[in-house]
């Protein structure tokens, strides 16, 4: 007796994740400048608004973690806005007249990947 | 093959105030659209749209404006038009909005659309007008535009008829 025809369903994910996660670090030229989380988010949104206007300043951007001492944060942005956010972070030059720069440490479509960074691995 | 392609946006300036259309000027409107694009799409949008941007045609009586922009960025310009809420000229401030009627690849297609649109607007005006003198004037314009339409269609028919007659003779 012939076996029943196998029914199968093939699902192809072209982009597995609809959000991208970035680990960034804000560096100032002078030391001793602090920002709280609200000011940090205001800085990100004003960078987006400068370069891409009000439409892209309204992109759904979230700060998942923020450390005030080291000024480093993990951001979440929808995948279509990743290029815009990254380019506006690159072109941000100053905050309230003081020179600063964003260092992007890691970018990944999966949040779990940001927990371990093979660049910071110390091999003995 | 290798040329810069443009998109022409045919828009109508709609306003409550009748003086708003009369104070339309191409430089004022061009500056207003550029400022709005800079506000809505930032430095990137302003730079991308201002390369091929121009106000090609402006009719102060009907409020029709033809804007030109590059084909790659016409969507940025188009999406910034609803954010224009006022027209500022020589110290006078008029609230208005831009209604996009047609997007075409060449000025000729926009012109063809504009002719048909104006014909339809004349008929609508005829229905809505109350004054007898106005009604006669509009009826005269409608009959003249119909005659023009028939004559241009008739020329095309006679051309094709001439070609068929020439083939039959041979």
Short mmCIF file of C-alpha atoms in Angstrom, two decimals:
data_model
loop_
_atom_site.label_atom_id
_atom_site.label_comp_id
_atom_site.label_asym_id
_atom_site.label_seq_id
_atom_site.Cartn_x
_atom_site.Cartn_y
_atom_site.Cartn_z
CA UNK A 1 0.00 0.00 0.00
CA UNK A 2 1.61 3.30 -0.98
CA UNK A 3 2.25 5.70 1.89
CA UNK A 4 0.06 8.77 2.14
CA UNK A 5 1.55 11.81 0.41
CA UNK A 6 3.51 13.87 2.93
CA UNK A 7 2.14 17.34 3.44
CA UNK A 8 4.65 19.91 4.45
CA UNK A 9 4.80 23.64 4.81
CA UNK A 10 7.91 25.64 4.13
CA UNK A 11 8.35 28.98 5.91
CA UNK A 12 11.19 31.20 4.77
CA UNK A 13 12.25 34.13 6.93
CA UNK A 14 14.12 36.69 4.90
CA UNK A 15 14.67 38.94 7.87
CA UNK A 16 14.43 37.03 11.12
CA UNK A 17 13.91 39.99 13.38
CA UNK A 18 11.93 43.18 13.04
CA UNK A 19 14.12 45.07 15.53
CA UNK A 20 17.82 45.74 15.64
CA UNK A 21 19.75 46.24 18.86
CA UNK A 22 22.77 48.53 19.22
CA UNK A 23 25.22 48.81 22.05
CA UNK A 24 26.60 52.36 22.04
CA UNK A 25 28.87 54.45 24.19
CA UNK A 26 28.88 58.25 24.33
CA UNK A 27 32.30 59.85 24.69
CA UNK A 28 32.89 63.50 25.54
CA UNK A 29 36.06 65.43 24.86
CA UNK A 30 36.03 66.83 28.42
CA UNK A 31 35.32 64.59 31.36
CA UNK A 32 32.83 65.13 34.12
CA UNK A 33 29.67 65.61 32.06
CA UNK A 34 26.67 63.54 33.04
CA UNK A 35 23.35 62.91 31.37
CA UNK A 36 20.35 61.20 32.79
CA UNK A 37 18.26 58.80 30.71
CA UNK A 38 15.76 61.44 29.55
CA UNK A 39 18.51 63.78 28.36
CA UNK A 40 20.19 60.88 26.55
CA UNK A 41 17.00 60.05 24.68
CA UNK A 42 16.48 63.72 23.88
CA UNK A 43 19.99 63.79 22.41
CA UNK A 44 19.26 60.75 20.19
CA UNK A 45 15.97 62.19 18.94
CA UNK A 46 17.52 65.58 18.20
CA UNK A 47 20.29 63.85 16.21
CA UNK A 48 17.65 62.04 14.12
CA UNK A 49 15.64 65.23 13.68
CA UNK A 50 18.68 67.19 12.49
CA UNK A 51 19.58 64.79 9.74
CA UNK A 52 16.29 63.18 8.74
CA UNK A 53 13.58 65.56 9.88
CA UNK A 54 10.48 65.25 12.00
CA UNK A 55 9.18 62.18 10.20
CA UNK A 56 12.16 60.06 11.20
CA UNK A 57 12.54 61.65 14.64
CA UNK A 58 9.30 59.82 15.38
CA UNK A 59 10.78 56.38 14.65
CA UNK A 60 10.01 53.92 17.48
CA UNK A 61 13.34 54.06 19.30
CA UNK A 62 13.78 52.55 22.77
CA UNK A 63 16.61 52.71 25.27
CA UNK A 64 16.62 49.30 26.89
CA UNK A 65 19.42 49.91 29.41
CA UNK A 66 21.37 53.02 30.30
CA UNK A 67 24.32 53.45 32.64
CA UNK A 68 24.94 57.02 33.71
CA UNK A 69 28.47 56.43 35.01
CA UNK A 70 29.86 54.97 31.81
CA UNK A 71 27.36 56.72 29.44
CA UNK A 72 26.73 53.46 27.60
CA UNK A 73 23.34 52.18 26.49
CA UNK A 74 21.57 49.44 24.56
CA UNK A 75 19.12 50.83 21.97
CA UNK A 76 16.36 49.12 20.06
CA UNK A 77 15.14 50.37 16.69
CA UNK A 78 12.95 48.85 14.01
CA UNK A 79 15.02 47.33 11.22
CA UNK A 80 13.99 49.84 8.57
CA UNK A 81 15.34 52.66 10.72
CA UNK A 82 18.72 51.15 11.60
CA UNK A 83 20.64 52.85 8.79
CA UNK A 84 19.06 56.21 9.60
CA UNK A 85 19.81 55.96 13.33
CA UNK A 86 23.39 54.81 12.77
CA UNK A 87 24.13 57.57 10.27
CA UNK A 88 22.63 60.25 12.53
CA UNK A 89 24.70 58.97 15.48
CA UNK A 90 27.80 59.14 13.30
CA UNK A 91 27.13 62.75 12.35
CA UNK A 92 26.32 63.98 15.85
CA UNK A 93 29.09 66.32 16.94
CA UNK A 94 28.13 68.19 20.06
CA UNK A 95 25.80 68.33 23.02
CA UNK A 96 25.08 71.80 24.46
CA UNK A 97 28.24 73.19 22.91
CA UNK A 98 30.51 70.43 24.20
CA UNK A 99 32.16 68.11 21.71
CA UNK A 100 31.16 64.48 21.86
CA UNK A 101 31.11 61.32 19.76
CA UNK A 102 29.11 58.12 19.73
CA UNK A 103 31.07 54.87 19.65
CA UNK A 104 29.04 51.95 18.32
CA UNK A 105 30.30 48.83 20.03
CA UNK A 106 27.95 46.15 18.72
CA UNK A 107 24.91 45.83 16.47
CA UNK A 108 22.77 42.72 16.15
CA UNK A 109 19.23 41.69 15.21
CA UNK A 110 19.16 39.50 18.32
CA UNK A 111 19.34 40.87 21.84
CA UNK A 112 21.03 37.72 23.14
CA UNK A 113 24.04 38.39 20.94
CA UNK A 114 24.74 41.63 22.82
CA UNK A 115 25.30 39.76 26.06
CA UNK A 116 28.56 38.22 24.93
CA UNK A 117 31.00 40.03 22.71
CA UNK A 118 33.83 37.99 21.23
CA UNK A 119 35.88 41.18 20.82
CA UNK A 120 36.08 41.61 24.55
CA UNK A 121 37.09 38.00 25.11
CA UNK A 122 40.35 37.63 26.98
CA UNK A 123 42.26 34.51 26.02
CA UNK A 124 44.89 33.33 28.43
CA UNK B 1 19.34 56.20 -22.01
CA UNK B 2 21.51 58.18 -19.65
CA UNK B 3 19.59 61.22 -18.63
CA UNK B 4 18.16 62.72 -15.48
CA UNK B 5 14.54 61.68 -15.08
CA UNK B 6 12.10 63.98 -13.34
CA UNK B 7 8.65 63.81 -11.87
CA UNK B 8 6.25 66.73 -12.28
CA UNK B 9 3.73 67.25 -9.46
CA UNK B 10 0.61 69.13 -10.47
CA UNK B 11 -0.88 70.80 -7.39
CA UNK B 12 -3.70 73.20 -6.64
CA UNK B 13 -3.50 75.84 -3.92
CA UNK B 14 -6.77 75.77 -1.98
CA UNK B 15 -7.62 78.56 0.42
CA UNK B 16 -10.60 80.26 2.03
CA UNK B 17 -9.17 83.70 1.34
CA UNK B 18 -9.48 84.84 -2.32
CA UNK B 19 -6.43 87.12 -1.97
CA UNK B 20 -4.20 84.13 -1.25
CA UNK B 21 -4.07 82.93 -4.88
CA UNK B 22 -3.37 86.40 -6.24
CA UNK B 23 -0.29 86.78 -4.06
CA UNK B 24 1.27 83.54 -5.36
CA UNK B 25 4.80 83.99 -6.66
CA UNK B 26 7.11 81.26 -7.89
CA UNK B 27 10.06 82.26 -5.73
CA UNK B 28 7.93 82.57 -2.58
CA UNK B 29 6.29 79.20 -3.18
CA UNK B 30 9.61 77.55 -4.04
CA UNK B 31 11.17 78.83 -0.83
CA UNK B 32 8.16 77.66 1.18
CA UNK B 33 8.30 74.13 -0.24
CA UNK B 34 12.07 73.91 0.37
CA UNK B 35 11.66 75.07 4.00
CA UNK B 36 8.90 72.54 4.57
CA UNK B 37 11.00 69.70 3.16
CA UNK B 38 13.89 70.75 5.42
CA UNK B 39 11.57 70.68 8.43
CA UNK B 40 9.90 67.36 7.61
CA UNK B 41 12.82 65.40 6.12
CA UNK B 42 15.84 67.11 7.68
CA UNK B 43 19.14 68.04 6.08
CA UNK B 44 19.15 64.84 4.04
CA UNK B 45 15.75 65.56 2.53
CA UNK B 46 16.52 69.21 1.88
CA UNK B 47 19.72 68.35 0.04
CA UNK B 48 18.23 65.44 -1.92
CA UNK B 49 15.17 67.33 -3.14
CA UNK B 50 16.70 70.72 -3.88
CA UNK B 51 19.01 69.53 -6.66
CA UNK B 52 16.42 69.17 -9.40
CA UNK B 53 13.71 71.23 -7.73
CA UNK B 54 11.97 74.01 -9.63
CA UNK B 55 8.55 75.65 -9.87
CA UNK B 56 7.81 75.18 -13.57
CA UNK B 57 4.37 76.74 -13.97
CA UNK B 58 2.21 78.93 -11.78
CA UNK B 59 -1.25 80.25 -12.51
CA UNK B 60 -2.36 82.86 -9.99
CA UNK B 61 -6.01 82.89 -11.21
CA UNK B 62 -6.70 79.18 -10.82
CA UNK B 63 -4.01 78.45 -8.22
CA UNK B 64 -2.39 75.65 -10.24
CA UNK B 65 1.29 74.96 -9.54
CA UNK B 66 3.63 72.57 -11.37
CA UNK B 67 6.64 71.43 -9.34
CA UNK B 68 9.57 69.48 -10.75
CA UNK B 69 11.81 67.16 -8.77
CA UNK B 70 14.16 64.26 -9.43
CA UNK B 71 12.56 60.84 -9.92
CA UNK B 72 14.50 59.22 -7.06
CA UNK B 73 13.23 61.68 -4.46
CA UNK B 74 9.78 62.65 -5.67
CA UNK B 75 8.18 60.75 -2.81
CA UNK B 76 10.01 62.92 -0.25
CA UNK B 77 8.65 66.07 -1.93
CA UNK B 78 5.15 64.60 -2.30
CA UNK B 79 4.95 63.58 1.35
CA UNK B 80 6.09 67.02 2.53
CA UNK B 81 3.31 68.89 0.65
CA UNK B 82 0.53 68.19 3.23
CA UNK B 83 2.67 69.92 5.87
CA UNK B 84 2.31 73.28 4.12
CA UNK B 85 -0.37 75.14 6.06
CA UNK B 86 0.13 78.80 5.21
CA UNK B 87 1.46 81.18 2.59
CA UNK B 88 3.45 84.19 3.72
CA UNK B 89 3.93 87.03 1.25
CA UNK B 90 4.89 90.70 1.89
CA UNK B 91 3.79 90.46 5.49
CA UNK B 92 0.39 88.92 4.71
CA UNK B 93 -0.32 85.53 6.23
CA UNK B 94 -2.88 83.31 4.47
CA UNK B 95 -3.82 79.80 5.63
CA UNK B 96 -3.99 77.39 2.69
CA UNK B 97 -3.17 73.84 1.64
CA UNK B 98 -1.81 72.17 -1.48
CA UNK B 99 -3.92 69.53 -3.15
CA UNK B 100 -1.94 67.24 -5.49
CA UNK B 101 -3.91 66.54 -8.67
CA UNK B 102 -1.49 64.54 -10.82
CA UNK B 103 2.04 63.17 -10.93
CA UNK B 104 3.55 62.89 -14.38
CA UNK B 105 6.86 62.09 -15.96
CA UNK B 106 6.78 64.93 -18.48
CA UNK B 107 5.26 68.39 -18.73
CA UNK B 108 3.17 67.23 -21.70
CA UNK B 109 1.27 64.56 -19.73
CA UNK B 110 0.59 67.04 -16.96
CA UNK B 111 -0.69 69.52 -19.53
CA UNK B 112 -3.05 66.92 -21.04
CA UNK B 113 -4.38 66.08 -17.60
CA UNK B 114 -4.79 69.77 -16.77
CA UNK B 115 -6.86 70.38 -19.94
CA UNK B 116 -9.24 67.54 -19.07
CA UNK B 117 -9.41 68.65 -15.43
CA UNK B 118 -10.24 72.23 -16.40
CA UNK B 119 -13.03 71.01 -18.69
CA UNK B 120 -14.56 69.04 -15.85
CA UNK B 121 -14.18 72.01 -13.48
CA UNK B 122 -16.02 74.25 -15.98
CA UNK B 123 -18.99 71.86 -15.97
CA UNK B 124 -19.01 71.79 -12.18
CA UNK B 125 -18.88 75.59 -12.07
CA UNK B 126 -21.80 75.70 -14.53
CA UNK B 127 -23.90 73.60 -12.17
CA UNK B 128 -23.03 75.68 -9.12
CA UNK B 129 -23.25 79.19 -10.49
CA UNK B 130 -26.17 81.41 -9.49
CA UNK B 131 -25.74 84.60 -11.53
CA UNK B 132 -27.23 84.74 -15.06
CA UNK B 133 -24.33 86.71 -16.56
CA UNK B 134 -21.81 84.25 -15.08
CA UNK B 135 -23.87 81.34 -16.40
CA UNK B 136 -23.76 82.69 -19.96
CA UNK B 137 -20.02 83.32 -19.77
CA UNK B 138 -19.35 79.79 -18.49
CA UNK B 139 -21.63 78.24 -21.14
CA UNK B 140 -19.71 80.09 -23.84
CA UNK B 141 -16.38 78.79 -22.47
CA UNK B 142 -17.77 75.24 -22.29
CA UNK B 143 -18.96 75.28 -25.92
CA UNK B 144 -15.63 76.76 -27.06
CA UNK B 145 -13.67 74.06 -25.23
CA UNK B 146 -15.92 71.36 -26.75
CA UNK B 147 -15.34 72.78 -30.24
CA UNK B 148 -11.57 72.75 -29.63
CA UNK B 149 -11.79 69.12 -28.49
CA UNK B 150 -13.79 68.09 -31.56
CA UNK B 151 -11.49 69.91 -33.96
CA UNK B 152 -8.35 68.29 -32.53
CA UNK B 153 -10.01 64.84 -32.66
CA UNK B 154 -11.28 65.58 -36.21
CA UNK B 155 -7.77 66.43 -37.40
CA UNK B 156 -6.49 63.09 -36.16
CA UNK B 157 -9.33 61.24 -37.98
CA UNK B 158 -8.77 63.11 -41.25
CA UNK B 159 -5.03 62.34 -41.08
CA UNK B 160 -5.68 58.63 -40.71
CA UNK B 161 -8.37 58.80 -43.46
CA UNK B 162 -5.85 60.42 -45.81
CA UNK B 163 -3.35 57.62 -45.17
CA UNK B 164 -5.97 54.92 -45.89
CA UNK B 165 -6.99 56.68 -49.14
CA UNK B 166 -3.34 56.83 -50.23
CA UNK B 167 -2.91 53.07 -49.57
CA UNK B 168 -6.18 52.31 -51.47
CA UNK B 169 -4.95 54.32 -54.48
CA UNK B 170 -1.77 52.28 -54.63
#
